[in-house]
Amino acid sequence: MGAIIRLLRRIRFRLMVHRFFNVLCMALFYTLSATLVILILDRLLYIGLIVAYLPFIAVLSTLLFAIAYTLLKSPGLLESALKADESLRLKERLSSAYLLRDKETPAAEALRSDAVEHSKRVVPSKVVRFQIPRIAYPVFILFVAVILCNGYMPY
């Protein structure tokens, strides 16, 4: 059973990293959009805001938000087991073995031994595949626009 728990912890870590990048990209999109609007308005209308450090503050606060959100909404071991069962078509072997980890019946023992046997072939990188979120490309364009607007757009 210890092998299954270690596997589920590795899958949970990959799920957390995947969720972190998704949250970070989505939050950066909104934050950089608002920052760009504020910078353009300040350049055109001179609102009087101190905007020299606004991009740095926006990116830093978004990074801290993404870290906090990911840690607060981190998946449990059961969610990791369900994700592994779903993505690898394991017919709920890992999640059932995790739920029955404290039971001492012959059926639970058989289920756990079957799960341990199948968990040897599970690779966490096949359960949670890393891919660049679609919103990362507009985030990069917004980031470049904010830097150019902050550095090169005259008052």
mmCIF file of C-alpha atoms in Angstrom:
data_model
loop_
_atom_site.group_PDB
_atom_site.id
_atom_site.type_symbol
_atom_site.label_atom_id
_atom_site.label_comp_id
_atom_site.label_asym_id
_atom_site.label_seq_id
_atom_site.Cartn_x
_atom_site.Cartn_y
_atom_site.Cartn_z
ATOM 1 C CA MET A 1 0.000 0.000 0.000
ATOM 2 C CA GLY A 2 2.960 2.301 0.560
ATOM 3 C CA ALA A 3 3.825 2.114 -3.142
ATOM 4 C CA ILE A 4 0.337 3.282 -4.071
ATOM 5 C CA ILE A 5 0.506 6.206 -1.617
ATOM 6 C CA ARG A 6 3.892 7.288 -3.031
ATOM 7 C CA LEU A 7 2.513 7.067 -6.563
ATOM 8 C CA LEU A 8 -0.563 9.090 -5.623
ATOM 9 C CA ARG A 9 1.620 11.763 -4.003
ATOM 10 C CA ARG A 10 3.652 12.091 -7.202
ATOM 11 C CA ILE A 11 0.449 12.369 -9.238
ATOM 12 C CA ARG A 12 -0.918 14.941 -6.770
ATOM 13 C CA PHE A 13 2.252 17.038 -7.156
ATOM 14 C CA ARG A 14 1.897 16.979 -10.938
ATOM 15 C CA LEU A 15 -1.777 17.954 -10.618
ATOM 16 C CA MET A 16 -0.804 20.885 -8.380
ATOM 17 C CA VAL A 17 1.852 22.104 -10.822
ATOM 18 C CA HIS A 18 -0.599 21.796 -13.715
ATOM 19 C CA ARG A 19 -3.265 23.711 -11.793
ATOM 20 C CA PHE A 20 -0.694 26.357 -10.786
ATOM 21 C CA PHE A 21 0.247 27.092 -14.393
ATOM 22 C CA ASN A 22 -3.382 27.265 -15.479
ATOM 23 C CA VAL A 23 -4.307 29.632 -12.643
ATOM 24 C CA LEU A 24 -1.177 31.715 -13.204
ATOM 25 C CA CYS A 25 -1.848 32.152 -16.921
ATOM 26 C CA MET A 26 -5.509 33.043 -16.383
ATOM 27 C CA ALA A 27 -4.727 35.509 -13.587
ATOM 28 C CA LEU A 28 -1.862 37.070 -15.568
ATOM 29 C CA PHE A 29 -4.182 37.566 -18.514
ATOM 30 C CA TYR A 30 -6.649 39.591 -16.455
ATOM 31 C CA THR A 31 -3.994 41.422 -14.460
ATOM 32 C CA LEU A 32 -1.905 42.400 -17.472
ATOM 33 C CA SER A 33 -5.027 43.484 -19.371
ATOM 34 C CA ALA A 34 -6.000 45.805 -16.527
ATOM 35 C CA THR A 35 -2.403 47.024 -16.192
ATOM 36 C CA LEU A 36 -2.226 47.837 -19.905
ATOM 37 C CA VAL A 37 -5.487 49.780 -19.739
ATOM 38 C CA ILE A 38 -4.256 51.737 -16.698
ATOM 39 C CA LEU A 39 -0.921 52.500 -18.379
ATOM 40 C CA ILE A 40 -2.573 53.715 -21.583
ATOM 41 C CA LEU A 41 -5.074 55.849 -19.662
ATOM 42 C CA ASP A 42 -2.286 57.333 -17.586
ATOM 43 C CA ARG A 43 -0.279 58.151 -20.696
ATOM 44 C CA LEU A 44 -3.237 59.715 -22.520
ATOM 45 C CA LEU A 45 -5.118 61.455 -19.697
ATOM 46 C CA TYR A 46 -2.430 61.615 -17.012
ATOM 47 C CA ILE A 47 -4.478 60.239 -14.173
ATOM 48 C CA GLY A 48 -1.670 60.945 -11.748
ATOM 49 C CA LEU A 49 -1.074 57.377 -10.644
ATOM 50 C CA ILE A 50 2.397 56.207 -9.865
ATOM 51 C CA VAL A 51 2.642 53.625 -12.608
ATOM 52 C CA ALA A 52 6.372 53.107 -12.866
ATOM 53 C CA TYR A 53 6.256 49.983 -10.716
ATOM 54 C CA LEU A 54 2.723 48.922 -11.647
ATOM 55 C CA PRO A 55 3.747 46.035 -13.976
ATOM 56 C CA PHE A 56 6.135 44.627 -11.378
ATOM 57 C CA ILE A 57 3.534 44.865 -8.620
ATOM 58 C CA ALA A 58 0.872 43.309 -10.865
ATOM 59 C CA VAL A 59 3.012 40.329 -11.848
ATOM 60 C CA LEU A 60 4.248 39.757 -8.293
ATOM 61 C CA SER A 61 0.772 39.918 -6.783
ATOM 62 C CA THR A 62 -0.546 37.573 -9.465
ATOM 63 C CA LEU A 63 2.241 35.105 -8.767
ATOM 64 C CA LEU A 64 1.487 35.173 -5.046
ATOM 65 C CA PHE A 65 -2.222 34.742 -5.762
ATOM 66 C CA ALA A 66 -1.569 31.721 -7.990
ATOM 67 C CA ILE A 67 0.641 30.095 -5.350
ATOM 68 C CA ALA A 68 -1.900 30.690 -2.582
ATOM 69 C CA TYR A 69 -4.834 29.497 -4.687
ATOM 70 C CA THR A 70 -2.998 26.348 -5.734
ATOM 71 C CA LEU A 71 -2.030 25.507 -2.163
ATOM 72 C CA LEU A 72 -5.529 26.163 -0.824
ATOM 73 C CA LYS A 73 -7.234 24.174 -3.580
ATOM 74 C CA SER A 74 -4.656 21.389 -3.730
ATOM 75 C CA PRO A 75 -6.056 18.025 -4.763
ATOM 76 C CA GLY A 76 -6.210 15.196 -2.270
ATOM 77 C CA LEU A 77 -4.904 11.700 -2.739
ATOM 78 C CA LEU A 78 -8.394 10.463 -3.635
ATOM 79 C CA GLU A 79 -8.679 13.041 -6.423
ATOM 80 C CA SER A 80 -5.259 11.945 -7.663
ATOM 81 C CA ALA A 81 -6.361 8.319 -7.642
ATOM 82 C CA LEU A 82 -9.549 9.159 -9.534
ATOM 83 C CA LYS A 83 -7.571 11.110 -12.127
ATOM 84 C CA ALA A 84 -5.179 8.184 -12.592
ATOM 85 C CA ASP A 85 -8.055 5.719 -12.889
ATOM 86 C CA GLU A 86 -9.826 7.920 -15.402
ATOM 87 C CA SER A 87 -6.883 8.784 -17.615
ATOM 88 C CA LEU A 88 -5.329 5.309 -17.673
ATOM 89 C CA ARG A 89 -8.620 3.349 -17.714
ATOM 90 C CA LEU A 90 -7.762 1.386 -14.586
ATOM 91 C CA LYS A 91 -11.426 0.673 -13.747
ATOM 92 C CA GLU A 92 -11.200 2.403 -10.351
ATOM 93 C CA ARG A 93 -8.455 0.128 -9.048
ATOM 94 C CA LEU A 94 -6.339 2.840 -7.410
ATOM 95 C CA SER A 95 -9.223 4.835 -5.949
ATOM 96 C CA SER A 96 -10.902 1.723 -4.527
ATOM 97 C CA ALA A 97 -7.625 0.525 -3.039
ATOM 98 C CA TYR A 98 -7.069 3.955 -1.508
ATOM 99 C CA LEU A 99 -10.561 4.035 -0.016
ATOM 100 C CA LEU A 100 -10.199 0.515 1.372
ATOM 101 C CA ARG A 101 -6.690 1.012 2.756
ATOM 102 C CA ASP A 102 -7.801 0.475 6.359
ATOM 103 C CA LYS A 103 -10.105 -2.499 5.786
ATOM 104 C CA GLU A 104 -8.834 -5.960 6.651
ATOM 105 C CA THR A 105 -11.248 -8.149 4.667
ATOM 106 C CA PRO A 106 -10.067 -10.694 2.097
ATOM 107 C CA ALA A 107 -11.726 -8.726 -0.697
ATOM 108 C CA ALA A 108 -9.926 -5.546 0.329
ATOM 109 C CA GLU A 109 -6.610 -7.414 0.472
ATOM 110 C CA ALA A 110 -7.179 -8.797 -3.026
ATOM 111 C CA LEU A 111 -8.135 -5.368 -4.320
ATOM 112 C CA ARG A 112 -5.040 -3.780 -2.795
ATOM 113 C CA SER A 113 -2.710 -6.434 -4.219
ATOM 114 C CA ASP A 114 -4.307 -5.973 -7.648
ATOM 115 C CA ALA A 115 -3.870 -2.197 -7.355
ATOM 116 C CA VAL A 116 -0.229 -2.579 -6.323
ATOM 117 C CA GLU A 117 0.352 -4.813 -9.342
ATOM 118 C CA HIS A 118 -1.230 -2.312 -11.706
ATOM 119 C CA SER A 119 0.440 0.681 -10.054
ATOM 120 C CA LYS A 120 3.853 -0.637 -11.074
ATOM 121 C CA ARG A 121 2.990 0.199 -14.675
ATOM 122 C CA VAL A 122 1.603 3.670 -13.923
ATOM 123 C CA VAL A 123 3.809 6.579 -14.934
ATOM 124 C CA PRO A 124 2.713 9.931 -13.428
ATOM 125 C CA SER A 125 3.679 11.803 -16.606
ATOM 126 C CA LYS A 126 1.031 9.831 -18.511
ATOM 127 C CA VAL A 127 -1.624 10.641 -15.933
ATOM 128 C CA VAL A 128 -1.084 14.421 -15.956
ATOM 129 C CA ARG A 129 0.368 15.643 -19.208
ATOM 130 C CA PHE A 130 1.961 19.066 -19.146
ATOM 131 C CA GLN A 131 0.992 21.347 -21.958
ATOM 132 C CA ILE A 132 1.129 25.072 -22.394
ATOM 133 C CA PRO A 133 -2.305 26.555 -21.699
ATOM 134 C CA ARG A 134 -3.917 28.262 -24.677
ATOM 135 C CA ILE A 135 -4.123 31.530 -22.838
ATOM 136 C CA ALA A 136 -0.327 31.637 -22.408
ATOM 137 C CA TYR A 137 0.171 33.083 -25.887
ATOM 138 C CA PRO A 138 -2.053 36.149 -25.339
ATOM 139 C CA VAL A 139 -0.408 36.551 -21.908
ATOM 140 C CA PHE A 140 2.996 36.767 -23.578
ATOM 141 C CA ILE A 141 1.700 39.381 -26.046
ATOM 142 C CA LEU A 142 0.148 41.383 -23.194
ATOM 143 C CA PHE A 143 3.393 41.170 -21.217
ATOM 144 C CA VAL A 144 5.378 42.568 -24.154
ATOM 145 C CA ALA A 145 2.751 45.290 -24.689
ATOM 146 C CA VAL A 146 2.915 46.331 -21.017
ATOM 147 C CA ILE A 147 6.712 46.518 -21.112
ATOM 148 C CA LEU A 148 6.688 48.543 -24.335
ATOM 149 C CA CYS A 149 3.934 50.839 -23.093
ATOM 150 C CA ASN A 150 5.639 51.395 -19.763
ATOM 151 C CA GLY A 151 9.068 51.999 -21.230
ATOM 152 C CA TYR A 152 8.586 53.641 -24.591
ATOM 153 C CA MET A 153 5.198 55.377 -24.697
ATOM 154 C CA PRO A 154 5.695 59.097 -24.030
ATOM 155 C CA TYR A 155 3.546 61.195 -21.723
#
